[in-house]
Coordinates of C-alpha atoms in Angstrom, one line a residue:
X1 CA -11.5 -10.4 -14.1
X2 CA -12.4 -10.5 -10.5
X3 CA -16.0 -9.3 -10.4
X4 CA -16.8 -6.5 -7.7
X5 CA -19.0 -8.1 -5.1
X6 CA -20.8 -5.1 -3.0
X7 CA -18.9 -6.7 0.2
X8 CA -15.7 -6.0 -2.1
X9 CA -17.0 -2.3 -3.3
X10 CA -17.9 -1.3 0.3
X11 CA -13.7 -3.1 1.2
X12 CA -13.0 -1.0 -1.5
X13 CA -14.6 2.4 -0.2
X14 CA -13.0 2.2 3.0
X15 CA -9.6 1.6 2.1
X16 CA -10.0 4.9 -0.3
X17 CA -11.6 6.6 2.9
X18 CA -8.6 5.3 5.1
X19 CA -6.0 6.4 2.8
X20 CA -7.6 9.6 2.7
X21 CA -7.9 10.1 6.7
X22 CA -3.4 9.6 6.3
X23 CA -1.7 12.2 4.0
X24 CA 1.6 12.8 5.8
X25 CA 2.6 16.3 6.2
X26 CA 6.4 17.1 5.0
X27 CA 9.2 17.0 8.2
X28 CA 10.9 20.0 8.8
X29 CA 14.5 20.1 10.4
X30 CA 16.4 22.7 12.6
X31 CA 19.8 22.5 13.4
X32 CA 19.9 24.1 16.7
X33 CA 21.6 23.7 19.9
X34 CA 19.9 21.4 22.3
X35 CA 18.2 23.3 24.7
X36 CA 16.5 25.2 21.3
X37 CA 15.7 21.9 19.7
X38 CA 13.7 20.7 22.8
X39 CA 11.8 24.1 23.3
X40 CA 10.9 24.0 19.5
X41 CA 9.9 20.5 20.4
X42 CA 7.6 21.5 23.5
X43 CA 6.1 24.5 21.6
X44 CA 5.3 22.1 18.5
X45 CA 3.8 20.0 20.8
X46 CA 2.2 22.5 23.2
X47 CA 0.2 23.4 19.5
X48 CA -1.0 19.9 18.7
X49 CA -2.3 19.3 22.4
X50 CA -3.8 22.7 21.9
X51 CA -5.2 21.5 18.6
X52 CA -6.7 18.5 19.4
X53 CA -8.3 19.3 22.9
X54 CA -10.6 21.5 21.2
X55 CA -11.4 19.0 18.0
X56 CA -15.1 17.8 17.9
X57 CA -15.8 15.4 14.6
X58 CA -18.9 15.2 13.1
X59 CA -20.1 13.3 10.1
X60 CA -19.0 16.2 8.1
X61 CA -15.2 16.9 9.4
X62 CA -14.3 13.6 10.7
X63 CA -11.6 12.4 7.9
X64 CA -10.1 16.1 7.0
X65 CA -9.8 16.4 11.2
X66 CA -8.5 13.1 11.6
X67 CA -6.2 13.5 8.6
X68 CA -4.9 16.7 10.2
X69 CA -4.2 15.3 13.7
X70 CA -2.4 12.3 11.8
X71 CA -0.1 14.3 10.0
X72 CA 0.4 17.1 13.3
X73 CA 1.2 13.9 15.3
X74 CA 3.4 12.0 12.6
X75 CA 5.6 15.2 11.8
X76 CA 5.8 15.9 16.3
X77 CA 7.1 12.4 16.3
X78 CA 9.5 12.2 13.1
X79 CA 11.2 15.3 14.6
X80 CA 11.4 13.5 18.3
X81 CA 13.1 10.7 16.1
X82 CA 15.2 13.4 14.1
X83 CA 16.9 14.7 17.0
X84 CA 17.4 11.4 19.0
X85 CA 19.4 10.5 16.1
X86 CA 21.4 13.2 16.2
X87 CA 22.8 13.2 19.6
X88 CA 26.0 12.4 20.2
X89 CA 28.2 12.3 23.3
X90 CA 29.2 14.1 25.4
X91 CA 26.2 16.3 26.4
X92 CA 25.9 19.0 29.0
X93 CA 22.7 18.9 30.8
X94 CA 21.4 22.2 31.9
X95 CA 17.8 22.9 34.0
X96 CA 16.4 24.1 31.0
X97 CA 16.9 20.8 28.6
X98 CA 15.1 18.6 31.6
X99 CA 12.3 20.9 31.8
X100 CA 11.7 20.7 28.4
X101 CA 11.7 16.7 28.4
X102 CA 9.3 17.0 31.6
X103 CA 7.0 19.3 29.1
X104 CA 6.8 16.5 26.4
X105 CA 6.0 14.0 28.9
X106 CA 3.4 15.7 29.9
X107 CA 2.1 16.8 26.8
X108 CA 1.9 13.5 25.6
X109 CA 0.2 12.6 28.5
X110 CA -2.2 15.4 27.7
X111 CA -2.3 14.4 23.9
X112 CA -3.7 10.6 24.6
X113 CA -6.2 12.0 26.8
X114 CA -7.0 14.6 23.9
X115 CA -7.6 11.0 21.4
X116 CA -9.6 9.4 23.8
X117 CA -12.4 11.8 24.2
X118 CA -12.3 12.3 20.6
X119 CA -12.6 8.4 20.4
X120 CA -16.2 9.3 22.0
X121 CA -16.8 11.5 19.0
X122 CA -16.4 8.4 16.5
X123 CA -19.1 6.5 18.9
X124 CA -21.6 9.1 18.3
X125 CA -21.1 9.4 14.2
X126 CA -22.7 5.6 13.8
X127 CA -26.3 6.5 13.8
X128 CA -25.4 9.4 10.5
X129 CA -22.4 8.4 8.6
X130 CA -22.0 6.5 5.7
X131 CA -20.8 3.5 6.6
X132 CA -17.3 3.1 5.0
X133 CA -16.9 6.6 6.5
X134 CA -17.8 5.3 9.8
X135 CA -15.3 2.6 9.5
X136 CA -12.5 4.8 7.7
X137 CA -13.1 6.9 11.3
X138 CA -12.6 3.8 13.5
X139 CA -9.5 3.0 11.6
X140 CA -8.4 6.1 11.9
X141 CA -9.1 6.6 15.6
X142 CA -7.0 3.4 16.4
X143 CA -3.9 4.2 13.7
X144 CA -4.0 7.8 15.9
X145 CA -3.7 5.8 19.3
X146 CA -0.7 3.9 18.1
X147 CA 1.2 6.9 16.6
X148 CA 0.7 8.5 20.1
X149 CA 2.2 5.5 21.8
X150 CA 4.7 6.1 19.2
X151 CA 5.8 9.4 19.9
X152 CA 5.6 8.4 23.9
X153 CA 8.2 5.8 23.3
X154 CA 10.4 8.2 21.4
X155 CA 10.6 10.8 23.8
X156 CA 11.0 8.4 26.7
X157 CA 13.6 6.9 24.2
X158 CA 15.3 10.6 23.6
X159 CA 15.5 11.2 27.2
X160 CA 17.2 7.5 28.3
X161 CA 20.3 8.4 25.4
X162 CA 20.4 12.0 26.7
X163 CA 21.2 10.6 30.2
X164 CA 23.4 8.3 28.8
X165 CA 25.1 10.4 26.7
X166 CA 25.1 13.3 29.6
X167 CA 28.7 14.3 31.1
X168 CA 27.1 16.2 34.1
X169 CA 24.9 13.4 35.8
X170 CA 26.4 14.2 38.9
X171 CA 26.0 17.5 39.3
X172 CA 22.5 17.3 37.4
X173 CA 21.6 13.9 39.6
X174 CA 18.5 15.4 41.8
X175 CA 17.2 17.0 38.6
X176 CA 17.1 14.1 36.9
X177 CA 16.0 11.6 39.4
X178 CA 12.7 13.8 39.2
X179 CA 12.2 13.9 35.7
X180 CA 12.9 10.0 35.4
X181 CA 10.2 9.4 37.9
X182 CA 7.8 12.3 36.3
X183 CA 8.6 9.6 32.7
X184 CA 7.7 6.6 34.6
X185 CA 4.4 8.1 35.8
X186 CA 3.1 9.9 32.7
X187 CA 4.3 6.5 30.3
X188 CA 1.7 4.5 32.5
X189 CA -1.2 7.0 32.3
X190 CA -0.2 7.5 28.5
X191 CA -0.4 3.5 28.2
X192 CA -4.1 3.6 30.0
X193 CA -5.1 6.4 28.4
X194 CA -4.1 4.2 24.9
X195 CA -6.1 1.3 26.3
X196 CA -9.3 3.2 27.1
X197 CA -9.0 4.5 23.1
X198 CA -8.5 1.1 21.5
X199 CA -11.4 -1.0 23.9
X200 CA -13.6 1.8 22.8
X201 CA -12.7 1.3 19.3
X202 CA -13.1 -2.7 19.4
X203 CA -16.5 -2.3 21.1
X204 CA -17.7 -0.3 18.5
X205 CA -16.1 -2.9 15.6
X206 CA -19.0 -5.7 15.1
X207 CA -5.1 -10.8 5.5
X208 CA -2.6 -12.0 6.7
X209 CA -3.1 -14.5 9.5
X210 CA -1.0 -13.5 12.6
X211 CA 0.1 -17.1 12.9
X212 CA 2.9 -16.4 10.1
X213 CA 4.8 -14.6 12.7
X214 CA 4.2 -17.3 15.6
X215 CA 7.2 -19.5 14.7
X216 CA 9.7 -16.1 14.7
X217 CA 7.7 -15.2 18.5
X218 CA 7.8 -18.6 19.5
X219 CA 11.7 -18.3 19.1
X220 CA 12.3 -14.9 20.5
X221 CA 10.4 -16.0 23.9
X222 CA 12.8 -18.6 24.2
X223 CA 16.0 -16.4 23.5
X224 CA 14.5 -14.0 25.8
X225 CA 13.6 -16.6 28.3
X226 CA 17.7 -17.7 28.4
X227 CA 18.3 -13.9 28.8
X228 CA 16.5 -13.6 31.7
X229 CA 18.0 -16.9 33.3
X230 CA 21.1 -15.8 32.5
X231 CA 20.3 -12.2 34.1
X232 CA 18.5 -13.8 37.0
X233 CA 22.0 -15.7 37.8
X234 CA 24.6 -13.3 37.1
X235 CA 27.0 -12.6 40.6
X236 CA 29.7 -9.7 40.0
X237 CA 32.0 -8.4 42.5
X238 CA 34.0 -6.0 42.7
X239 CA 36.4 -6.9 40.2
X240 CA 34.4 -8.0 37.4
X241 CA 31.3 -6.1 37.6
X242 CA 32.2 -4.0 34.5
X243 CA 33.4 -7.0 32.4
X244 CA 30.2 -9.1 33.2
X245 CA 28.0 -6.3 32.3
X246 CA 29.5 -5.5 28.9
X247 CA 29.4 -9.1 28.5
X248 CA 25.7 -9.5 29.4
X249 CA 24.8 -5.7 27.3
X250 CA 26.1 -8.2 23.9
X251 CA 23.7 -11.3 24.9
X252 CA 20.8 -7.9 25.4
X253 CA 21.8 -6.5 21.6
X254 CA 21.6 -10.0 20.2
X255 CA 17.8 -10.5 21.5
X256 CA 17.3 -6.7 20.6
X257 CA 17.8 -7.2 17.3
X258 CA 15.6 -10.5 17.1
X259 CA 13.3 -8.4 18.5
X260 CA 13.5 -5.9 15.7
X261 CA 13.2 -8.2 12.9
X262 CA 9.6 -9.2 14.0
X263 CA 8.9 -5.9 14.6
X264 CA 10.0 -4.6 10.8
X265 CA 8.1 -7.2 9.6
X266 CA 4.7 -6.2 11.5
X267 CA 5.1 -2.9 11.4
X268 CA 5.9 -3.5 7.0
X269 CA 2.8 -5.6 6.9
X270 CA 0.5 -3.6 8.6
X271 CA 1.3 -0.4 6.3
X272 CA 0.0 -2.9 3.0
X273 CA -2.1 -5.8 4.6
X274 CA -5.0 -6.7 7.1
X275 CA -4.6 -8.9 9.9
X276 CA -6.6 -12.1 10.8
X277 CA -5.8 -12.4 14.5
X278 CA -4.5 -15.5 15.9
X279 CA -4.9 -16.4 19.9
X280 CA -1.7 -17.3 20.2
X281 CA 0.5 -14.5 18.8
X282 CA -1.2 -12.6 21.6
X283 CA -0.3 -15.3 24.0
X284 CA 3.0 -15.5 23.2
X285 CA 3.2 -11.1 22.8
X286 CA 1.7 -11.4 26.3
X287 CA 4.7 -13.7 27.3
X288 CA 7.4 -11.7 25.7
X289 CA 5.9 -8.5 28.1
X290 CA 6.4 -10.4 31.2
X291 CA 9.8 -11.9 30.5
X292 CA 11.0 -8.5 29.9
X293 CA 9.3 -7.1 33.3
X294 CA 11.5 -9.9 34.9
X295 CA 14.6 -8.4 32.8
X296 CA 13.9 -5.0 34.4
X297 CA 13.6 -6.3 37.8
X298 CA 17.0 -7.9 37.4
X299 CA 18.6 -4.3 36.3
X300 CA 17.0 -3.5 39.8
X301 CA 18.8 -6.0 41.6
X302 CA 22.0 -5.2 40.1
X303 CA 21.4 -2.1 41.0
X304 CA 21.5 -2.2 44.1
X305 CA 24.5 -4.7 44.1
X306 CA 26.3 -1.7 42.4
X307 CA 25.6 0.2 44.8
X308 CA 27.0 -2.0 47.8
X309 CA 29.7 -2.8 46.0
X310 CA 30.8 0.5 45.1
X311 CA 33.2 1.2 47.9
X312 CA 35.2 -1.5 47.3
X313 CA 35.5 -0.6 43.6
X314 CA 38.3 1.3 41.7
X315 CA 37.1 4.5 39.8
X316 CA 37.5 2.6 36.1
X317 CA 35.3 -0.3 37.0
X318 CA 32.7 1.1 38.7
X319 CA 32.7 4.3 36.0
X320 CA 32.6 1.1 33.3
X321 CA 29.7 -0.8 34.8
X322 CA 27.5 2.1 35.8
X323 CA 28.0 3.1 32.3
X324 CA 26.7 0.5 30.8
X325 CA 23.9 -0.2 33.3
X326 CA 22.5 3.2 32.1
X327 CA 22.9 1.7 28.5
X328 CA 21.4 -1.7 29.9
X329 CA 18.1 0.3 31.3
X330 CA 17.7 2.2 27.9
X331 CA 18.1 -0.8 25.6
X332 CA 15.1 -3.3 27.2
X333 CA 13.4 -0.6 27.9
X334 CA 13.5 -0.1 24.6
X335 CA 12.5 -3.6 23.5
X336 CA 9.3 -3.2 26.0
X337 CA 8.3 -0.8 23.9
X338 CA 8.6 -2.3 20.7
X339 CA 6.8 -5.2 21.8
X340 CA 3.4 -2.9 22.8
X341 CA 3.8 -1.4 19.5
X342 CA 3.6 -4.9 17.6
X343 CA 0.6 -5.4 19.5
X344 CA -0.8 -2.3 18.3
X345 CA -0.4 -2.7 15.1
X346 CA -1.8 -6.5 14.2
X347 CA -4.8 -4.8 15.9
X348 CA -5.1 -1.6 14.3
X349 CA -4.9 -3.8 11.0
X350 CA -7.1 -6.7 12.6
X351 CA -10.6 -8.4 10.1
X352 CA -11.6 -10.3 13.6
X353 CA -11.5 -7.9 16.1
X354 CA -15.2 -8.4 17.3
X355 CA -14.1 -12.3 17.6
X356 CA -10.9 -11.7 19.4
X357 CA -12.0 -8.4 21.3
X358 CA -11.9 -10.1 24.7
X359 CA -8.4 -11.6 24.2
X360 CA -7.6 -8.5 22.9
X361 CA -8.3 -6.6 25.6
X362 CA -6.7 -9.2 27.9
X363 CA -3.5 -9.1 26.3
X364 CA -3.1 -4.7 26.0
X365 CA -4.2 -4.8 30.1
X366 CA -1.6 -7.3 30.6
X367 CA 0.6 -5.3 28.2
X368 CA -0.3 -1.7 30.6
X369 CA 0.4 -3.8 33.5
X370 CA 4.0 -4.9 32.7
X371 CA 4.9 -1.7 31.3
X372 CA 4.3 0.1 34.4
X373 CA 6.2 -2.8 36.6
X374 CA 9.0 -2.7 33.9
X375 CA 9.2 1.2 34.0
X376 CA 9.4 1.1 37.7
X377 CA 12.1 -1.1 37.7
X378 CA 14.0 0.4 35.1
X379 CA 13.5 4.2 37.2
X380 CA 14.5 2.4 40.6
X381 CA 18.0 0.8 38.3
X382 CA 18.5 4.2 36.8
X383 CA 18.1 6.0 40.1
X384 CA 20.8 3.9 42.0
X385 CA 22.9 4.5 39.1
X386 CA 23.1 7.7 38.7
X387 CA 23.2 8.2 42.7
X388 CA 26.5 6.2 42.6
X389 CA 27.9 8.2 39.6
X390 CA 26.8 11.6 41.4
X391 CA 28.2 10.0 44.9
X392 CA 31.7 8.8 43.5
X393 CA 32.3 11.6 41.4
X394 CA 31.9 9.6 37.7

């Protein structure tokens, strides 16, 4: 029998106090129309903004508050997820269902601002909590910044397959132009806002080693790197523009779904495991982040080659590629996001934090950096897009 060490009794105390601080409140569904389900989303989320902008944690609230916000922000997010997975196409945009998405932008905007000055809170309990308390609150904090980046990612994910799936861009185009940008903007300050929360958290912070998932990273940079080549050199005309791009969306869903395996397997092992941080998974997370900045910028490009081209171009093809273009923008954007939530994770579940904090915090600024680049790309790609459906009548 393995004899309890007090280093092991105190482990022990905090995983109980950790476990507490994450009971997971039941998901609720409404089958609705639309424009309902994203007011009932806004007003769901309009109460958890409200909720935690006026939470203050003391020694003696601290796990039943952060165990409320947990499950308030788990539940927003799982119902964010519910309905993305219900769409289907074709939709009908109407003022009202872009107002809404501009509301849960904001809001979660609003929300990660909300975690990061109770992230203050947690600095001040150290001098009077227990101290597996203290450290069930800092595992807390940084578990409630990654669920937030979460539920960002799902609404900016909602809104790219409502535009794809959308049958009125053209009409709708000026509208949505400004709620795309409105995303881009409030996913940055989101992201900083996410930053700020976890180096506060690793200042304050005195297994399974991270180099098991090197050799699976090691291979998805270099599938992603002969993406981006390949993107970097594509030429399309007039002719074959729609043929190339659906070729090229394939090559995108084969690294997407590399990209998924590692990201099931951190996201798995986090939920039942610590993590003993390796330098170069971070390295090579780092890379993966700036190859797909460069994959944004060639959306960009073709873009604007779409958008020269498109006089030349019959109705079917240039309907065809702009289609998939918006599809093109949503899926790496989507894999831009998974990678900042791998990062997350082997943090939030990190022994060596204090070792690796300046790495760390090298990697998530270079992480904030590229997402903002990538996100500006991607809104520049989707804006010529959809100004070449709403021109040509698509």
């Amino acid at each position: 029998m393995r004899k309890i060490t007090p280093a092991l009794r105190q482990r022990l105390l905090t995983l109980i106090a950790v476990a507490s601080c994450f009971l997971i409140a039941p998901l609720s569904t409404q089958a609705n129309t639309l424009t309902q389900d994203l007011a009932n989303l806004v007003s769901n989320a309009e109460t958890l903004d409200f909720q935690l902008s006026n939470t203050s944690l003391t020694t003696n609230n601290s796990c039943a508050e952060l165990s409320t916000a947990n499950a308030s922000i788990t539940e927003l997010s799982n119902s964010i997820e519910l309905l993305n997975t219900s769409l289907s196409a074709p939709l009908s945009l109407t003022t009202e269902d872009l107002n809404s998405l501009d509301d849960l932008s904001n809001l979660s905007r609003s929300i990660a601002s909300s975690i990061q000055s109770m992230s203050m809170d947690v600095n001040n309990l150290s001098m009077t909590a227990e101290l597996f308390e203290y450290q069930a609150s800092l595992a807390a904090m940084l578990q409630l910044s990654d669920d937030i980046g979460t539920m960002a990612d799902r609404i900016l994910e909602m809104a790219n397959n409502i535009l794809v799936m959308a049958d009125n861009i053209g009409l709708m185009a000026d509208r949505i132009l400004i709620t795309m940008t409105l995303q881009n903007s409030n996913i940055a300050l989101t992201q900083a806002s996410m930053l700020a929360t976890q180096q506060n958290m690793i200042a304050l912070s005195g297994t399974f080693d991270t180099l098991g998932y090197n050799a699976l990273l090691s291979s998805l940079v270099g599938d992603s790197n002969l993406l981006s080549s390949a993107m970097a050199n594509l030429n399309f005309n007039e002719n074959n523009m729609a043929t190339e791009l659906a070729t090229l969306e394939s090559s995108v869903a084969t690294v997407n779904a590399a990209v998924d395996i590692i990201y099931t397997q951190i996201i798995n092992n986090s939920e039942i495991l610590s993590h003993n941080i390796n330098g170069d998974t971070l390295t090579l997370l780092g890379d993966l982040s700036t190859i797909h900045q460069s994959l944004a910028i060639s959306l960009e490009m073709y873009s604007g080659s779409i958008n020269t081209l498109a006089p030349l171009t019959s109705t079917p093809v240039l309907s065809n590629a702009t289609a998939s273009m918006l599809r093109l923008t949503s899926d790496i954007g989507i894999m831009s996001d998974r990678i900042m939530e791998m990062v997350d994770n082997i943090i939030i579940m990190a022994d060596n934090i204090g070792d690796m904090a300046g790495l760390i915090v090298e990697t998530e600024t270079l992480q904030q950096n590229n997402v903002v680049l990538t996100q500006n790309s991607l809104t520049t790609a989707t804006t010529a897009t959809v100004n070449v459906i709403s021109a040509y009548g698509l």
